[in-house]
Tab-separated table of C-alpha atoms in Angstrom:
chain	number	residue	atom	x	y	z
C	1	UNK	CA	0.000	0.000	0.000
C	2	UNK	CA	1.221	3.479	-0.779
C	3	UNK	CA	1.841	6.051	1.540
C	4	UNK	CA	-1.126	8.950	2.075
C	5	UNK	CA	0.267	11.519	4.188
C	6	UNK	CA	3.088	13.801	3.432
C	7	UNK	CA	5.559	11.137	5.077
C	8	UNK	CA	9.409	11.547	4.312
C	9	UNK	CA	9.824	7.512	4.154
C	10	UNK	CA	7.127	7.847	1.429
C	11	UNK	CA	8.800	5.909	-1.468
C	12	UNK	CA	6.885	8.612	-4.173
C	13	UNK	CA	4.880	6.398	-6.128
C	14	UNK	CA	2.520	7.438	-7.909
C	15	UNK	CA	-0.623	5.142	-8.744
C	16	UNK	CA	-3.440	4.905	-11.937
C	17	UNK	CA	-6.905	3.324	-11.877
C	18	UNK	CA	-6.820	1.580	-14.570
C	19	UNK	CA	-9.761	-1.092	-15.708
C	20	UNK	CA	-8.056	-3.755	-14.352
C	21	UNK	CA	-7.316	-1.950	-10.669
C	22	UNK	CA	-4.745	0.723	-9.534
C	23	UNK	CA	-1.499	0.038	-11.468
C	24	UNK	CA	1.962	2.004	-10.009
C	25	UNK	CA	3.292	4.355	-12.340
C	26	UNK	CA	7.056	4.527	-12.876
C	27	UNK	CA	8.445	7.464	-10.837
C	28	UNK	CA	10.483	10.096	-13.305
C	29	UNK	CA	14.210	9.145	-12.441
C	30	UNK	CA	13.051	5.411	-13.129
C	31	UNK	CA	12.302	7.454	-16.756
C	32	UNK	CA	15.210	9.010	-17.048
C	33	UNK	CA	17.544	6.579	-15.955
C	34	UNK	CA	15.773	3.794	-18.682
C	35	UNK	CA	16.206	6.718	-21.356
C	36	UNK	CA	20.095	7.273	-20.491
C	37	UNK	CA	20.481	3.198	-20.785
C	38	UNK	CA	18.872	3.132	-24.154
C	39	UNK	CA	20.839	6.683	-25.391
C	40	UNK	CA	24.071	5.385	-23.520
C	41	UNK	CA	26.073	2.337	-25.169
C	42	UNK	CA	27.899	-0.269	-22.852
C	43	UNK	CA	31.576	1.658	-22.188
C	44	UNK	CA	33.085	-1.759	-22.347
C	45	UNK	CA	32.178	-1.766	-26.559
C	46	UNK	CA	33.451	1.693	-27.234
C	47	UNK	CA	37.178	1.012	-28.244
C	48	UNK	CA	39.422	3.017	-29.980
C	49	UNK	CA	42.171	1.484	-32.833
C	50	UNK	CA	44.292	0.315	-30.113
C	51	UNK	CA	41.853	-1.600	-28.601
C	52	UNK	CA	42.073	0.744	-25.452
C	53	UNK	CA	38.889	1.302	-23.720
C	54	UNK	CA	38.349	5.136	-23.704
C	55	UNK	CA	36.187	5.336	-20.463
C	56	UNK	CA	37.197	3.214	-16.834
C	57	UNK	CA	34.332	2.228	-14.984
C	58	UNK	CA	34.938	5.359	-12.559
C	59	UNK	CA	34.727	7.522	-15.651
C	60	UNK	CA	31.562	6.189	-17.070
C	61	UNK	CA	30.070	6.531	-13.607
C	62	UNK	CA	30.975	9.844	-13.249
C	63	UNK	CA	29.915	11.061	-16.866
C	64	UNK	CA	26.250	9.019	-16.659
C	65	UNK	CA	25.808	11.195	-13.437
C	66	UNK	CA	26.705	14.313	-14.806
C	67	UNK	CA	24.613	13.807	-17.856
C	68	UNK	CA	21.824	12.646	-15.576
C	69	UNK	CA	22.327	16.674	-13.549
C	70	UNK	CA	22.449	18.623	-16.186
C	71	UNK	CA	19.206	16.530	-17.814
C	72	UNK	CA	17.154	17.662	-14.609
C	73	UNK	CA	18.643	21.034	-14.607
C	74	UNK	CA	17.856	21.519	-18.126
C	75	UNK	CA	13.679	20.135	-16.723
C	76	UNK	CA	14.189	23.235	-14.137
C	77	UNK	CA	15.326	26.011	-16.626
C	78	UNK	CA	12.140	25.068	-19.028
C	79	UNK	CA	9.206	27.388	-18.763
C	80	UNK	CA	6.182	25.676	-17.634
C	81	UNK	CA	2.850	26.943	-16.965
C	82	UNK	CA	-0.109	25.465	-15.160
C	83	UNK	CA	-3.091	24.880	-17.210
C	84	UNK	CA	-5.726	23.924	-14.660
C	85	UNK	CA	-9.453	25.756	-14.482
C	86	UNK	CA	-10.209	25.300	-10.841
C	87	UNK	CA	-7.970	24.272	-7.558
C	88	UNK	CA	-9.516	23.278	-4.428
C	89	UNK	CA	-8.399	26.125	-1.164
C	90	UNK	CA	-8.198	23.926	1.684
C	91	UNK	CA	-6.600	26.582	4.488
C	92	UNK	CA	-6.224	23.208	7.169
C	93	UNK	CA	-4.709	20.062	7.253
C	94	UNK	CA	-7.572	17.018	7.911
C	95	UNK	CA	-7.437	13.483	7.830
C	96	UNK	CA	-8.156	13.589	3.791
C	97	UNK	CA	-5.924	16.473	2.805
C	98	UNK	CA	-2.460	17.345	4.877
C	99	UNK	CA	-0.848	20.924	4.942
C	100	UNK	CA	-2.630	23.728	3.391
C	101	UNK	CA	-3.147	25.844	-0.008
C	102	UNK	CA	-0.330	29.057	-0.407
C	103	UNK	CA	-0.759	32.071	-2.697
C	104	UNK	CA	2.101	31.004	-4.643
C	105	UNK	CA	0.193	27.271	-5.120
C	106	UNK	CA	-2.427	29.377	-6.387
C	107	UNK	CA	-0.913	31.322	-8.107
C	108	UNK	CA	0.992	28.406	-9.792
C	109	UNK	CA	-1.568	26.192	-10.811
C	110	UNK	CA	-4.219	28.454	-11.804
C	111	UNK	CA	-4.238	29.188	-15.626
C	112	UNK	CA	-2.849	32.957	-15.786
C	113	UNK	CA	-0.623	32.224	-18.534
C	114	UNK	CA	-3.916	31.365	-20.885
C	115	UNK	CA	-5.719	34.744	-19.161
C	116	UNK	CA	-3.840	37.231	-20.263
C	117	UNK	CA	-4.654	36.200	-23.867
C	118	UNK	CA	-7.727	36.565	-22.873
C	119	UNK	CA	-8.867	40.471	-23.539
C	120	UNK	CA	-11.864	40.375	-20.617
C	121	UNK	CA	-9.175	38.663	-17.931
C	122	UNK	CA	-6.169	40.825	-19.083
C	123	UNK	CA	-6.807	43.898	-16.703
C	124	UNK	CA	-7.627	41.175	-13.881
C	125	UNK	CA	-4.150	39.656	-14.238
C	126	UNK	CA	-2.443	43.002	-14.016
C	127	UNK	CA	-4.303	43.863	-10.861
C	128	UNK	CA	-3.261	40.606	-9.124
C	129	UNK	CA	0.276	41.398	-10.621
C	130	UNK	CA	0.542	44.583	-9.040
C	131	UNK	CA	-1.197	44.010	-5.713
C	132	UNK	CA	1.633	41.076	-5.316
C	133	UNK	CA	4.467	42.968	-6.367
C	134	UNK	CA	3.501	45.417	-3.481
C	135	UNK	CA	2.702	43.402	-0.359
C	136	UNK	CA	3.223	39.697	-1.156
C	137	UNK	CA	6.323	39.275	-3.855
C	138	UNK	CA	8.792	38.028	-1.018
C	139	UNK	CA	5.905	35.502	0.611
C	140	UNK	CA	5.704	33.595	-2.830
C	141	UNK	CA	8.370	30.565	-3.770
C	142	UNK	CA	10.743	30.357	-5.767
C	143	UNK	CA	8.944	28.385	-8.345
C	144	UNK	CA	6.047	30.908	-7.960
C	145	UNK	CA	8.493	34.040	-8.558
C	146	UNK	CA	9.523	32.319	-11.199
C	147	UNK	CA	6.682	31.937	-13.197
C	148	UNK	CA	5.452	35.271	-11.813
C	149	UNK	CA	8.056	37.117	-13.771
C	150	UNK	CA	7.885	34.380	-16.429
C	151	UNK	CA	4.090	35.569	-16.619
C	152	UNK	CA	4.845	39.211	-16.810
C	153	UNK	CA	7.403	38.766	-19.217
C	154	UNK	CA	4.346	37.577	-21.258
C	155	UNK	CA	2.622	40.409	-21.112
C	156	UNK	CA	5.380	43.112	-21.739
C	157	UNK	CA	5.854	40.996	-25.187
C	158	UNK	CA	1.915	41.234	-25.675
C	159	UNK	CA	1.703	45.114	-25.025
C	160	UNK	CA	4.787	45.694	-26.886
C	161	UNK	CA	3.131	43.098	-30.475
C	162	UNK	CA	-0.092	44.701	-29.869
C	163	UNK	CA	0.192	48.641	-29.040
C	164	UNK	CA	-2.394	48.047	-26.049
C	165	UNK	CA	-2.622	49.094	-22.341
C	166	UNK	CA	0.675	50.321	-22.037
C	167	UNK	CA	-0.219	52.566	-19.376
C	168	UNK	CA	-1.672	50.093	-17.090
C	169	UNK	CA	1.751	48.516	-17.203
C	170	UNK	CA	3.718	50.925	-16.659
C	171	UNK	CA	1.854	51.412	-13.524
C	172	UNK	CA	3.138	47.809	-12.378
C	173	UNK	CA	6.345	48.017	-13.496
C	174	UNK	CA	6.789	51.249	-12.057
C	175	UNK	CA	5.066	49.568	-8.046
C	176	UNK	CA	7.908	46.250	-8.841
C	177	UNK	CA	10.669	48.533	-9.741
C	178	UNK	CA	10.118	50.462	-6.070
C	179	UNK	CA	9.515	47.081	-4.416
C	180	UNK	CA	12.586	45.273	-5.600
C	181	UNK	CA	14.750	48.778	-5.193
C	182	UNK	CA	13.512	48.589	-1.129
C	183	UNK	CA	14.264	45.253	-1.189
C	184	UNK	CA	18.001	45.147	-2.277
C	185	UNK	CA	18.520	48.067	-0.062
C	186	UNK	CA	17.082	46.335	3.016
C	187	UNK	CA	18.950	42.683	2.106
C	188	UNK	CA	19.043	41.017	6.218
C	189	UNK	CA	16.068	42.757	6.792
C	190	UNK	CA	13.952	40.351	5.125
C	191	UNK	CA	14.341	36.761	3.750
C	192	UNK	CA	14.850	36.936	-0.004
C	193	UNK	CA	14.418	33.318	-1.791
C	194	UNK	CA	17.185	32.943	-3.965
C	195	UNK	CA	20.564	34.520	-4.566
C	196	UNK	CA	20.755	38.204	-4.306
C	197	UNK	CA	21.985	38.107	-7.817
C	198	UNK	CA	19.143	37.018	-9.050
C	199	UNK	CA	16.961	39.796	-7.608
C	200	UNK	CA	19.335	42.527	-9.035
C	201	UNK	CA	18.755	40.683	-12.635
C	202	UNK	CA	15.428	40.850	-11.704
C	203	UNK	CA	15.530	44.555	-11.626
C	204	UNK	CA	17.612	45.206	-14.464
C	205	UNK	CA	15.447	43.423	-16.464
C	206	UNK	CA	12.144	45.707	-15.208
C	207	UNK	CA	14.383	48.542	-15.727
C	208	UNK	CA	15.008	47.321	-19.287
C	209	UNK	CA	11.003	46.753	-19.657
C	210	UNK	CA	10.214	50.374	-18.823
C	211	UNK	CA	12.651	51.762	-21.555
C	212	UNK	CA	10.883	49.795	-23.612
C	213	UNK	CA	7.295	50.870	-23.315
C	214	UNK	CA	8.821	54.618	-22.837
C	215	UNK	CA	10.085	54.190	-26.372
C	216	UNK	CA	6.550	52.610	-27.384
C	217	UNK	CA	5.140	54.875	-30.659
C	218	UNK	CA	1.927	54.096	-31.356
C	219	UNK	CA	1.725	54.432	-35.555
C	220	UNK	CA	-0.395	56.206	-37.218
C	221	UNK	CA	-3.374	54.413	-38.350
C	222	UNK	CA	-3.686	55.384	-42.384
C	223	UNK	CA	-7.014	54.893	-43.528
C	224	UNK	CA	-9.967	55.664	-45.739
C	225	UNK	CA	-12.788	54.027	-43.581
C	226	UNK	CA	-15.102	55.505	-40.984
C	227	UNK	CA	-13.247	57.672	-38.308
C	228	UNK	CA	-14.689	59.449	-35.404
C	229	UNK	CA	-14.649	62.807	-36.620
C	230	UNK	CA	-17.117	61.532	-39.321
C	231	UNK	CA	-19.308	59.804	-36.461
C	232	UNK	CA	-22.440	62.436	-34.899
C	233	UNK	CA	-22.079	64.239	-31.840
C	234	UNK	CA	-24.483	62.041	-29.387
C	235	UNK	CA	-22.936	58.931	-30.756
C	236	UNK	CA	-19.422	60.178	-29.656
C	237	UNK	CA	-21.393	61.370	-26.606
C	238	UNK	CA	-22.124	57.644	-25.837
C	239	UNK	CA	-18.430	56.538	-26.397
C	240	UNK	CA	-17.591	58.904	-23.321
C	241	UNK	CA	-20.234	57.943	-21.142
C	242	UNK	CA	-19.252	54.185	-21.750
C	243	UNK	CA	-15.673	54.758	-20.609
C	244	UNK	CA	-14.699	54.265	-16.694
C	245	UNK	CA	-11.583	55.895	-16.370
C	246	UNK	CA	-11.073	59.376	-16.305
C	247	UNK	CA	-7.632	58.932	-18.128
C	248	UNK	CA	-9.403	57.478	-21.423
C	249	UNK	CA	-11.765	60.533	-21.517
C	250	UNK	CA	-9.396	63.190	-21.107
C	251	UNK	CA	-6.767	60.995	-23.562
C	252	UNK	CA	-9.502	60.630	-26.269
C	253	UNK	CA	-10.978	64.400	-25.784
C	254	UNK	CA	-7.400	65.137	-27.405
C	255	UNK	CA	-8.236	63.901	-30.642
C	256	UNK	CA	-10.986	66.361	-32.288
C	257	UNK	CA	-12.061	69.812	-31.535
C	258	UNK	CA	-15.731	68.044	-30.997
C	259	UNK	CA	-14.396	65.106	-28.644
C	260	UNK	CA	-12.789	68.036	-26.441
C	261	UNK	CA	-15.866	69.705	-25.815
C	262	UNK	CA	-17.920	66.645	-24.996
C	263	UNK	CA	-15.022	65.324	-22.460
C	264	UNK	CA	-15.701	68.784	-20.875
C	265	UNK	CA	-19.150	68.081	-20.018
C	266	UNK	CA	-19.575	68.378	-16.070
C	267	UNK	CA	-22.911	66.063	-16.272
C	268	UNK	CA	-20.233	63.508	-17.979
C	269	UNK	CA	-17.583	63.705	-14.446
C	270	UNK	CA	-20.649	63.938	-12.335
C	271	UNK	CA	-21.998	60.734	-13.242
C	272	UNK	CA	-18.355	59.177	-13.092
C	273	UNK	CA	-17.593	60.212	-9.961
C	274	UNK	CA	-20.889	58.754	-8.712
C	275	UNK	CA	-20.451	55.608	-10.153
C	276	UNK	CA	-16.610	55.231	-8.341
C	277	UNK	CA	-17.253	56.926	-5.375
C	278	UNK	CA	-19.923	56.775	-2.602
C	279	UNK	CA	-22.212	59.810	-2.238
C	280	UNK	CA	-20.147	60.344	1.662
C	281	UNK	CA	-16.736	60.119	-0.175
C	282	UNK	CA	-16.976	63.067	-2.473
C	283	UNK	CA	-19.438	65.192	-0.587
C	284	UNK	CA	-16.120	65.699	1.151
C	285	UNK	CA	-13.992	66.474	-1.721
C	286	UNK	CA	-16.367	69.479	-3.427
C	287	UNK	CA	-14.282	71.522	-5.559
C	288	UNK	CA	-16.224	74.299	-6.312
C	289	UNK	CA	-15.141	77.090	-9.347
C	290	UNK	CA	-15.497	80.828	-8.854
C	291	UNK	CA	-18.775	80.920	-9.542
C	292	UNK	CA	-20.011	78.161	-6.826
C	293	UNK	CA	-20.224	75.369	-9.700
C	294	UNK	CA	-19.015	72.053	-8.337
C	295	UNK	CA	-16.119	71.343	-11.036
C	296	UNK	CA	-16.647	67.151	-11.270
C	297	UNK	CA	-13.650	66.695	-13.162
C	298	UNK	CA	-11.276	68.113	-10.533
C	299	UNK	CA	-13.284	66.791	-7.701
C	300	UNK	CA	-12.931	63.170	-9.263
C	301	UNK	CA	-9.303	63.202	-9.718
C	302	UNK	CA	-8.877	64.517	-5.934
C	303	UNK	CA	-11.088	61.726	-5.059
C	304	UNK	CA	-8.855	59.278	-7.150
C	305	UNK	CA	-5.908	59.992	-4.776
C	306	UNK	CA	-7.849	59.346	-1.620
C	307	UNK	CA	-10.242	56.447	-2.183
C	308	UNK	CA	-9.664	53.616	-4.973
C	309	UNK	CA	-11.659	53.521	-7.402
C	310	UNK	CA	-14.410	51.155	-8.104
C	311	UNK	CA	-13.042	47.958	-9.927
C	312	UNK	CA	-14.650	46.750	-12.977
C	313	UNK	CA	-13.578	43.472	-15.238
C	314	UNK	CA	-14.816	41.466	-17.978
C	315	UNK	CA	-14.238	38.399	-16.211
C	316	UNK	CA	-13.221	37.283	-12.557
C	317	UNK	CA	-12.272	34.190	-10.308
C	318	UNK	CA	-15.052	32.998	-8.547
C	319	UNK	CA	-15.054	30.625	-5.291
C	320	UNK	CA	-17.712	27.954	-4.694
C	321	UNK	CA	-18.621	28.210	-0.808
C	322	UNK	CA	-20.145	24.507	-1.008
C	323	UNK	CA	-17.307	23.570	-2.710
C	324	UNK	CA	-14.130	25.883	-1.636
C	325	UNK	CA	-12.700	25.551	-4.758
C	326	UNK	CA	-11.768	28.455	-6.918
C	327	UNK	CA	-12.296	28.617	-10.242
C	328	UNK	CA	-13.029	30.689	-13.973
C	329	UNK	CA	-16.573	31.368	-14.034
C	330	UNK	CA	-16.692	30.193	-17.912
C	331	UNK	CA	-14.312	26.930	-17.379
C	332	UNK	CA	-16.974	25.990	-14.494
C	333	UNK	CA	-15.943	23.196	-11.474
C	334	UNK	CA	-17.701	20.031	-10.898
C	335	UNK	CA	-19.847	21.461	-7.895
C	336	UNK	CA	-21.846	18.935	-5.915
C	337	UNK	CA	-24.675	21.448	-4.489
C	338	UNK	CA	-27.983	21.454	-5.262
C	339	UNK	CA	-28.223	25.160	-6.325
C	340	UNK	CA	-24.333	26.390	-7.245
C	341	UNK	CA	-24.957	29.896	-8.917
C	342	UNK	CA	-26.266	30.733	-5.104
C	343	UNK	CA	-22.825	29.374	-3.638
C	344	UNK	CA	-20.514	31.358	-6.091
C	345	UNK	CA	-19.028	34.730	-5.332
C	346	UNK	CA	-16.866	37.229	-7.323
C	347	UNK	CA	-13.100	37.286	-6.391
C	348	UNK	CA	-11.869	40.854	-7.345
C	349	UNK	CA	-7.473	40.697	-7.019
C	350	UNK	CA	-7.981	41.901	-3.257
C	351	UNK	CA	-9.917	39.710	-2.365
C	352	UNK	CA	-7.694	36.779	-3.606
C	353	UNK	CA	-4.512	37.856	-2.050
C	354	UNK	CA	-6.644	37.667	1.082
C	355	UNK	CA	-8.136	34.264	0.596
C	356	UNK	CA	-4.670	32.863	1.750
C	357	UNK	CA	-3.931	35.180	4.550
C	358	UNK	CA	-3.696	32.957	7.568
């Protein structure tokens, strides 16, 4: 019988119920040590003119070991991402399930690497990149460091191919570059996983990633289709009122005399800064002109700096409460309850970080 709990005499086997019964699967240096025999001739056949054998037995041991290391440290170099849809939280050990779920497990085996292709989960990802790279870089692993930078190295190459959302990452690249700067300052103060070179490579290579997106041009589109100075007034009207940042209105007010004069519209900031901000939070922030107008669009960007803003994504996480498994609301988990859209909730970035806060 095969050892269930996370014993250290556990031999590692690994076991697969097959039609027959539960067959033993052949651990991986079992694997690799059958594919060196079959890519390794006998050293007693390989002879030179002389008849001299060209490896001793010491030799051969010593080179079939050495190929063996650098075989699993070619494995560990590899990029590999995680693929899976769901993973279950458990936050205590029981008699079923021994130790507990980390961020960095999380963060590992959930399928970011598919989400940022995704254009609904893209802005998701960058949130749960940058609330990490301010609070919870040095809890992670060194596997899950590794694939977080692996990750964001990802989506550098996707802004940089596709001319989109470069100033959402230069916010996180700008929060990593202070975080890793603190960190190699304060080096004793806090337990860094890894050689301290690595973290300095680490930064050069964010440094190098912001000199990239600082020389990002954007080309000119050349054209002889519909553009938005030939679209009517209300329709552009609607384009403003659809947008939820305050930095895409004023950005896009730049393009046309009529766009600029529309982005000015105080009904336009009023309704934005209701929709971000609670009635308490910017009854407290009133900027009022001259005249005693309330100017909206300098009252919302005061209330930007004190209270975040409200959080809006195409798509989310979501965590089954019958279940406690989290999950991508369109991938779906095999939940057992008897109504599961009542046991699902949202997970905004915050609110994952905090799932595994023990």
């Amino acid at each position: 019988m095969p050892f269930l709990g996370q014993d250290w005499r556990s031999p590692g086997w690994s076991w697969i119920k097959t039609e027959d019964g539960w067959k033993r699967c052949e651990s991986r240096s079992q694997e690799l040590e059958k594919e060196s025999n079959q890519r390794n001739p006998d050293h007693s056949i390989i002879l030179n003119n002389e008849d001299e054998e060209v490896f001793s037995n010491e030799e051969h041991g010593y080179a079939s070991k050495k190929r063996k290391k650098g075989h699993f440290r070619n494995d560990t170099n590899t990029q590999y991402f995680y693929r899976e849809k769901w993973i279950y939280v458990h936050k205590e050990s029981t008699r079923e399930r021994h130790g507990y779920c980390t961020l960095g497990e999380a963060f590992n085996r959930l399928d970011f690497s598919s989400a940022i292709q995704d254009v609904r989960r893209f802005n998701y990802v960058v949130k749960l990149l940058q609330l990490i790279a301010k609070s919870q870089l040095t809890s992670l692993s060194g596997v899950a460091q590794k694939n977080y930078f692996n990750i964001l190295d990802k989506i550098v190459q996707k802004v940089l191919h596709d001319q989109q959302n470069p100033r959402l990452i230069k916010g996180l690249l700008q929060d990593l570059g202070s975080t890793l700067c603190v960190l190699l300052r304060g080096v004793g103060k806090s337990v860094l996983v890894g050689n301290i070179d690595v973290w300095v490579c680490r930064l050069e290579t964010v440094l190098a990633w912001q000199k990239q997106l600082q020389n990002l041009q954007m080309p000119q589109q050349v054209g002889h289709g519909l553009t938005l100075s030939d679209l009517p007034l209300h329709t552009l009207n609607s384009i403003l009122y659809r947008l939820s940042d305050g930095s895409d209105i004023v950005t896009l007010g730049q393009v046309t005399p009529a766009l600029r004069m529309l982005s000015e519209d105080r009904r336009l900031w009023k309704a934005l800064c209701q929709y971000h901000f609670a009635e308490k939070q910017f009854c407290r922030h009133l900027i009022l002109s001259e005249s005693g107008h309330i100017e909206w669009k300098r009252t919302y960007f005061a209330l930007q700096k004190c209270y975040p803003p409200r959080e809006q994504y195409g798509d989310t996480l979501h965590f089954c409460r019958h279940c406690s498994i989290l999950f991508w609301k369109d991938s779906g988990h095999p939940c057992t309850a008897a109504d599961p859209d009542s046991c699902f909730l949202p997970v905004s970035p915050q609110h994952f970080i905090d799932l595994f806060k023990f």
